[in-house]
CSV table of C-alpha atoms in Angstrom, one decimal:
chain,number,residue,atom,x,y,z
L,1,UNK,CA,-6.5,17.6,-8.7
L,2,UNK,CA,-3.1,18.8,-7.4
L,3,UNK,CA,-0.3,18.0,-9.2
L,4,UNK,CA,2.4,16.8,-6.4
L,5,UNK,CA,6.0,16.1,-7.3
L,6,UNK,CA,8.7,15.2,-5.1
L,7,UNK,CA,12.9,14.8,-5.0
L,8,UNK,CA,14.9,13.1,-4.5
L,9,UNK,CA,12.6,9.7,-6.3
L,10,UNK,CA,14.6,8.0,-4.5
L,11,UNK,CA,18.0,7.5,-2.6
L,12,UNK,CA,20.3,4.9,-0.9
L,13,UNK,CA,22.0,6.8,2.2
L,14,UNK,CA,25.0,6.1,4.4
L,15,UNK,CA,24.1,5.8,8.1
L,16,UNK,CA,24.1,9.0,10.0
L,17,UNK,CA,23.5,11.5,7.1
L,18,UNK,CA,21.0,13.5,6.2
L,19,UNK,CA,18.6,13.6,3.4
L,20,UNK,CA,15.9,16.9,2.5
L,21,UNK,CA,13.1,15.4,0.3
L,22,UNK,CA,11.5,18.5,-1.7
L,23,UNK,CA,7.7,18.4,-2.2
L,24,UNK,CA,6.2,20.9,-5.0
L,25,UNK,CA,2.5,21.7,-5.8
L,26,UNK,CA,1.6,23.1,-8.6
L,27,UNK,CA,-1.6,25.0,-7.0
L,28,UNK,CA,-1.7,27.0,-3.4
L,29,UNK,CA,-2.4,24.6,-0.5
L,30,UNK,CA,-2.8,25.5,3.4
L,31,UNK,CA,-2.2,22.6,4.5
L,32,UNK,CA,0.6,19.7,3.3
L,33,UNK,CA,1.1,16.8,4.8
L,34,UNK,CA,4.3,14.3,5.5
L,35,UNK,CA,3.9,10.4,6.1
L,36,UNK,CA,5.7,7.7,6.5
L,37,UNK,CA,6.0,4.1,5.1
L,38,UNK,CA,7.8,1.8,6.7
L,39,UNK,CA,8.2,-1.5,4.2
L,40,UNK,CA,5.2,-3.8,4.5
L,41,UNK,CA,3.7,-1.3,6.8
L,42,UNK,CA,0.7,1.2,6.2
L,43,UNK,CA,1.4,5.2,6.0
L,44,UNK,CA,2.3,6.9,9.1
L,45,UNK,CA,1.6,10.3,9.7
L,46,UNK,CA,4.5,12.6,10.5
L,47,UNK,CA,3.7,15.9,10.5
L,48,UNK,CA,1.5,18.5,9.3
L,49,UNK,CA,3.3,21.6,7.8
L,50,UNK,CA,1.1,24.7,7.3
L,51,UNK,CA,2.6,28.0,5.9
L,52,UNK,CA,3.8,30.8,8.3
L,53,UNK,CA,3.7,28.2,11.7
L,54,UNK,CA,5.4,25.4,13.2
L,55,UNK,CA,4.9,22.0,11.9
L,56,UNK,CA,2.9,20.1,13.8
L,57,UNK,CA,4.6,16.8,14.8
L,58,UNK,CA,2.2,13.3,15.5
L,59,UNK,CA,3.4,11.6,18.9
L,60,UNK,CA,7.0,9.4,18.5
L,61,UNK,CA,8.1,12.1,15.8
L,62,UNK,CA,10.4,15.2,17.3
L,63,UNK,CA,11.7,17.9,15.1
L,64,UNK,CA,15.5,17.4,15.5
L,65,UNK,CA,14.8,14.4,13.9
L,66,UNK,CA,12.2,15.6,11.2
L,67,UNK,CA,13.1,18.9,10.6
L,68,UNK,CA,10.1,20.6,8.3
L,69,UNK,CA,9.9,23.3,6.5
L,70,UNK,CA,7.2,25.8,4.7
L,71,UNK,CA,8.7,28.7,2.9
L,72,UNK,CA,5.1,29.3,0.5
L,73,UNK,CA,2.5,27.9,0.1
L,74,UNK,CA,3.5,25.2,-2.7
L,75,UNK,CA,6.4,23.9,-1.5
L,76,UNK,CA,7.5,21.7,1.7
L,77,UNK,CA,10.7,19.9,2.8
L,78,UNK,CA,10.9,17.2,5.3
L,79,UNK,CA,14.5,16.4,6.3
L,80,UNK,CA,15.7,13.1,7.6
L,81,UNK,CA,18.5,13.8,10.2
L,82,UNK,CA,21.2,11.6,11.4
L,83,UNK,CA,20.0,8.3,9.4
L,84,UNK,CA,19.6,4.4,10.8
L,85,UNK,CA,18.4,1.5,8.4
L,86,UNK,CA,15.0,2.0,10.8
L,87,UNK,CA,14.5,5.2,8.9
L,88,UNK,CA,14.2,2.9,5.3
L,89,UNK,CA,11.2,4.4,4.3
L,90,UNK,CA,8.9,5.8,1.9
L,91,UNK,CA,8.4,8.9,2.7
L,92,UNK,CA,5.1,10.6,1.2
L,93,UNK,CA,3.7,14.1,0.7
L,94,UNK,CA,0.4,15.0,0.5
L,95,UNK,CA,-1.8,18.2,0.1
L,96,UNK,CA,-5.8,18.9,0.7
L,97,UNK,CA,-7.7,20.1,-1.9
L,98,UNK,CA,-11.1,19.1,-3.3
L,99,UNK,CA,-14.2,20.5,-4.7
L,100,UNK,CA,-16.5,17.6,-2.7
L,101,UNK,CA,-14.7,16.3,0.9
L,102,UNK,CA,-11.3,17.9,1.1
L,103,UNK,CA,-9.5,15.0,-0.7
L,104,UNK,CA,-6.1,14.4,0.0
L,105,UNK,CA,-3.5,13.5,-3.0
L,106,UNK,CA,-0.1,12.0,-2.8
L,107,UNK,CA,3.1,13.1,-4.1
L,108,UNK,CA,4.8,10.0,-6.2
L,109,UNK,CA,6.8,9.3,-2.9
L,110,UNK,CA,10.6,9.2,-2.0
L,111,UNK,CA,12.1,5.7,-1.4
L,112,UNK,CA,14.8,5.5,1.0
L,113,UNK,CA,17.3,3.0,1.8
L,114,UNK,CA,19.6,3.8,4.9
L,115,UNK,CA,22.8,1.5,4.8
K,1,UNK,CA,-7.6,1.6,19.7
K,2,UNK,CA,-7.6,1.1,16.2
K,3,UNK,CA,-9.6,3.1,14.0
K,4,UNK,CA,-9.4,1.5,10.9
K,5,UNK,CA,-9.9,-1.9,10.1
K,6,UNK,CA,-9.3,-4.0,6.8
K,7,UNK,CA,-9.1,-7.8,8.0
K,8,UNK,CA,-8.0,-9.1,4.0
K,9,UNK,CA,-4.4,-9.1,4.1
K,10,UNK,CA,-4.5,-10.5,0.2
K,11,UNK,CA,-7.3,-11.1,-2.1
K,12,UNK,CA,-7.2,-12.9,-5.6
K,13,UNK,CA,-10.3,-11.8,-8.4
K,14,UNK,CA,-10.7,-13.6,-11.6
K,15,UNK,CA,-10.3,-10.9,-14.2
K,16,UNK,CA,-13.8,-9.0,-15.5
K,17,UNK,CA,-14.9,-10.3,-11.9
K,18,UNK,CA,-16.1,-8.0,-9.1
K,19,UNK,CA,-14.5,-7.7,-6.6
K,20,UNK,CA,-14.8,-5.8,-2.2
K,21,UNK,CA,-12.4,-5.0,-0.1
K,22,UNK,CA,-13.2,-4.5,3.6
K,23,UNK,CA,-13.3,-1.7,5.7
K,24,UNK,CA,-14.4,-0.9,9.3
K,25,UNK,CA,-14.0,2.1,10.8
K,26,UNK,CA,-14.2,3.6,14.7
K,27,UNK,CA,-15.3,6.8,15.6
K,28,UNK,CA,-17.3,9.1,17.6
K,29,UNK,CA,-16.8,11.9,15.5
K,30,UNK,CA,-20.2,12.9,13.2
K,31,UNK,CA,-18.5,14.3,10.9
K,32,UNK,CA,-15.7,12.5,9.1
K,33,UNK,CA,-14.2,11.0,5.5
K,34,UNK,CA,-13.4,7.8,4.3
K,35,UNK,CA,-11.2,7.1,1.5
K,36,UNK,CA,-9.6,4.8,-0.4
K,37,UNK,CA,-6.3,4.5,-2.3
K,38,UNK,CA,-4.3,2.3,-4.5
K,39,UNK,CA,-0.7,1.5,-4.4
K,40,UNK,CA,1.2,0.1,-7.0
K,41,UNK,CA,4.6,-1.4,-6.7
K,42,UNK,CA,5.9,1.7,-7.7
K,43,UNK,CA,5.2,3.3,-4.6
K,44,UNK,CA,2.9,6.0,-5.7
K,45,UNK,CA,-0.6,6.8,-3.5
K,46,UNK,CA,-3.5,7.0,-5.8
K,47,UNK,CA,-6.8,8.4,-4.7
K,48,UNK,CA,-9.8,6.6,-5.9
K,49,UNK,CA,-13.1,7.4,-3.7
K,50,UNK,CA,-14.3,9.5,-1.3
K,51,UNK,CA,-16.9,9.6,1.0
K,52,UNK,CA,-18.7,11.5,3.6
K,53,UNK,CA,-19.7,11.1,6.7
K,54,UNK,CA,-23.4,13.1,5.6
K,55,UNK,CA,-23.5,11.7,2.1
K,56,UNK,CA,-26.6,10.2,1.4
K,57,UNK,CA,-25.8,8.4,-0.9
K,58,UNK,CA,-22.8,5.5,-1.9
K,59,UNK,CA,-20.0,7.3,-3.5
K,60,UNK,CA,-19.5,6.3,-7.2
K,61,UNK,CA,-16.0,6.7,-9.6
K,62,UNK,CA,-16.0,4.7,-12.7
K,63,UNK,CA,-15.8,1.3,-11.7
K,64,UNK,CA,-15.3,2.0,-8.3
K,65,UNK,CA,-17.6,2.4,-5.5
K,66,UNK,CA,-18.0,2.7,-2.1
K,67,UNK,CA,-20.4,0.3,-0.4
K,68,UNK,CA,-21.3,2.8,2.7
K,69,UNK,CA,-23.2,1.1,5.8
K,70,UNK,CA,-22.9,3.7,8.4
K,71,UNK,CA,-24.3,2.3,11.4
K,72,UNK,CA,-22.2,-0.7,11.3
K,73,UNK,CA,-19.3,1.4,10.6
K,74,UNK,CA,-18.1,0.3,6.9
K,75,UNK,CA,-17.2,1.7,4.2
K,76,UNK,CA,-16.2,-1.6,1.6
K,77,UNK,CA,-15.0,-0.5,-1.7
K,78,UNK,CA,-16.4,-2.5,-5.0
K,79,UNK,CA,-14.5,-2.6,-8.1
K,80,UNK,CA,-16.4,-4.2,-10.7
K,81,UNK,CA,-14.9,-5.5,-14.0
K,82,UNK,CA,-11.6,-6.5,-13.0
K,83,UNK,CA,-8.7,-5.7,-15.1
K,84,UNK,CA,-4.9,-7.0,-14.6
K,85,UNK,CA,-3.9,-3.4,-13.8
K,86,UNK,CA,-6.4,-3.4,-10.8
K,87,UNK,CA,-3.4,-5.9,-9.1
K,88,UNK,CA,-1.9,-3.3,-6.2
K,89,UNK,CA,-2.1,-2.7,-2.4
K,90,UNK,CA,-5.1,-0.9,-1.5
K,91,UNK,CA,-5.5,1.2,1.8
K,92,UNK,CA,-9.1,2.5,3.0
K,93,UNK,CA,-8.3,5.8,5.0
K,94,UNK,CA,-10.0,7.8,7.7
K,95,UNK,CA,-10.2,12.0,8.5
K,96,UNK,CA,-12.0,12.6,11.7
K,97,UNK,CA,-13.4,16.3,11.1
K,98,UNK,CA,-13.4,18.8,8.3
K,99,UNK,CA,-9.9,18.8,7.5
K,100,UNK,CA,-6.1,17.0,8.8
K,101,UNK,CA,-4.6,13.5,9.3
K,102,UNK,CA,-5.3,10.8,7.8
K,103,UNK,CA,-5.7,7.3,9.7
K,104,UNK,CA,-5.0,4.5,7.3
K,105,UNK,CA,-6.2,0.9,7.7
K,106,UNK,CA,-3.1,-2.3,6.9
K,107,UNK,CA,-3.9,-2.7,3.2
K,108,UNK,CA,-5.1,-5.2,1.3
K,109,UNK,CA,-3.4,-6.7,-1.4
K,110,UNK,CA,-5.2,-7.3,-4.6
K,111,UNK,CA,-4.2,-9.4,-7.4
K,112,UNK,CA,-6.0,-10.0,-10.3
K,113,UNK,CA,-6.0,-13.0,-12.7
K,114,UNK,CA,-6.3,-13.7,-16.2
């Protein structure tokens, strides 16, 4: 499987900043994947980041507020723009690749606290 | 509407028990995954199972497996032999097609006991 890693681990913000959270795969992906935890909650998707296009963004997610970006085909950023403690979160990466179903994999995560 | 369903918010196993956690799923999609994942405190999303919507059979992974009824729409996932390590969140997911999103069910929490 895909070996996912992700930066910041984790961070504790100041309201109104910005963070970029780095995702890195060690293998060629098409498509990577951004989610969302919200604490106590389930994952979220956020958007779907394919190389050479757009991101796509799920509905109640805008890009001036999740900036995304897909320079290759290993590596993803998601940024967090102009903070509120409603954006403590983890926020999750995650590629397809699989030799049966397409599995998807999960970076380790980025755990943010928004003051 | 949602599309996946676990209805165990917690669950307690004696250790070297078995053990399912729930799942039900809605679709009208014929070709789809269902997967489940493990949580940890730490945070991390670990991929344990997967299986499809034309699989035959009930997907198998070690001591996991995937209890697959497909015309009542679940997909309950067994672990057998408990360990302490087994204690985590776990999420049973859902991919409507070949490839994209995942929906993900509330979780269940798991805790295991000696």
């Amino acid at each position: 499987s895909a070996v996912i890693s992700q930066k910041p681990s984790r961070d504790i913000c100041q309201r109104g900043t910005s963070l970029t959270i780095q995702c890195q795969v060690d293998s060629q992906v098409t498509m990577m994947f951004w989610y969302r935890q919200q604490p106590g909650q389930s994952l979220t998707l956020i958007a779907t980041a394919n190389q050479g296009s757009e991101a796509t963004y799920e509905s109640g997610f805008v890009i001036d507020k999740f900036p995304i970006s897909r320079p290759n085909l290993t590596f993803s950023t998601l940024t967090v723009s102009n903070m509120s403690p409603e954006d403590s979160s983890i926020y999750l990466c995650s590629v397809e690749q699989g030799v049966i179903g397409n599995e998807q994999f999960f970076g380790p995560g980025t755990r943010l606290t928004v003051l | 509407a949602q599309k996946i369903t676990q209805t165990q918010p917690g669950m307690f196993v004696q250790e070297k028990e078995a053990v399912t956690l729930d799942c039900t799923y809605d679709t009208s999609d014929q070709s789809y995954g269902l997967f489940w994942y493990k949580q940890p405190s730490s945070g991390e999303m670990i991929f344990l199972i997967y299986q499809g919507s034309y699989d035959e059979q009930n997907a198998t992974e070690g001591r996991y497996s995937l209890n697959f009824q497909k015309a009542r729409k679940s997909a309950n996932l067994v672990i057998s032999a408990s360990q302490l390590g087994d204690s985590a969140m776990y999420f049973c997911a859902m991919r409507e097609g070949a490839g994209g999103k995942l929906i993900f069910g509330q979780g269940t929490e798991l805790s295991v006991k000696p």
